Amino acid sequence: MSSAALAPRKARSAKRVLPGFGLTLGYTIFYLSIIVLIPLVALLSASFTLTWDQFWAAVSAPAVVASYELSFTMSFIAACVNVVFGMLIAWVLVRYQFPGKKVVDALVDLPFALPTAVAGISLSALYAGNGWIGQYFESLGIQMAYNPKGIAIALIFIGLPFVVRTVQPVLEDFEKELEEAATSLGASRWQIFYKVILPHIGPALLTGFAMAFARAVGEYGSVIFIAGNIPMVSEITPLIIMAKLDQHDVAGATAVAVVMLLISFVLLLLINALQAWQRKAQGGR
């Protein structure tokens, strides 16, 4: 065999820093099975101890259905808000230089590091009727804490870093020459954003949305302190699951958890399909 034919093989083998495909794939499947698949199978199997009528009664109780609506609605609203303001924050951090920029950049990661209970106590102290911020809304007849508004505030707080940290590196890699070319062709600022910048950062925005939404759906610690936890009004699904566990109703808790898992999985699949469609549309341009 000629040296020219051997060269590509040598180049490919030189790039293999880690062990071969079989070993790394086996380790990947083993690790994911322990961390992800086995716990999910255990969750599903625990719900099989119920008959179908018992399962349906557990997951369709009025308080449980109301908690589904509240959890997913507030999570969706919080994720949408974070997409808008997270993109703006990422834009400012990438495009501008200003005093205290490193401090602002570090503050974005604060919800990652802050214990959720501490976040919940802090937010309830701020937005309660006698809080630093809540007192001004209270004077206008608007109660910001101990209702669904408080839940949305907590979910926005914990979900913001996911959007910022997902969009920020994409903006850093974006070529400013494309904006300059669009400007030279007479495009307005809105046209530049809508037709040049947004298609480039769109997949990152969707990824940030999905991560913020998934994080919000399962949030518990920061929400219970500011939600009020009123049945049929401000009681989130994770709280109902915890209440069932406290009552030693493990099967009922796992049944509700399975419904949450299935709905979240379907929504994430839809978001991933939308991302794939957007990437395909971008590649076809």
PDB file of C-alpha atoms in Angstrom, residues 47 86 112 139 159 171 202 267:
ATOM      1  CA  SER A  47     -45.739   3.258  39.674  1.00  0.00           C
ATOM      2  CA  GLY A  86     -30.970  36.662  29.004  1.00  0.00           C
ATOM      3  CA  PHE A 112     -26.030  28.424  40.177  1.00  0.00           C
ATOM      4  CA  SER A 139     -49.322  50.142  47.926  1.00  0.00           C
ATOM      5  CA  GLY A 159     -33.352  30.024  35.079  1.00  0.00           C
ATOM      6  CA  LEU A 171     -22.395  35.920  20.306  1.00  0.00           C
ATOM      7  CA  GLY A 202     -31.611  31.078  17.353  1.00  0.00           C
ATOM      8  CA  LEU A 267     -41.813  19.098  25.432  1.00  0.00           C
TER       9      LEU A 267
END
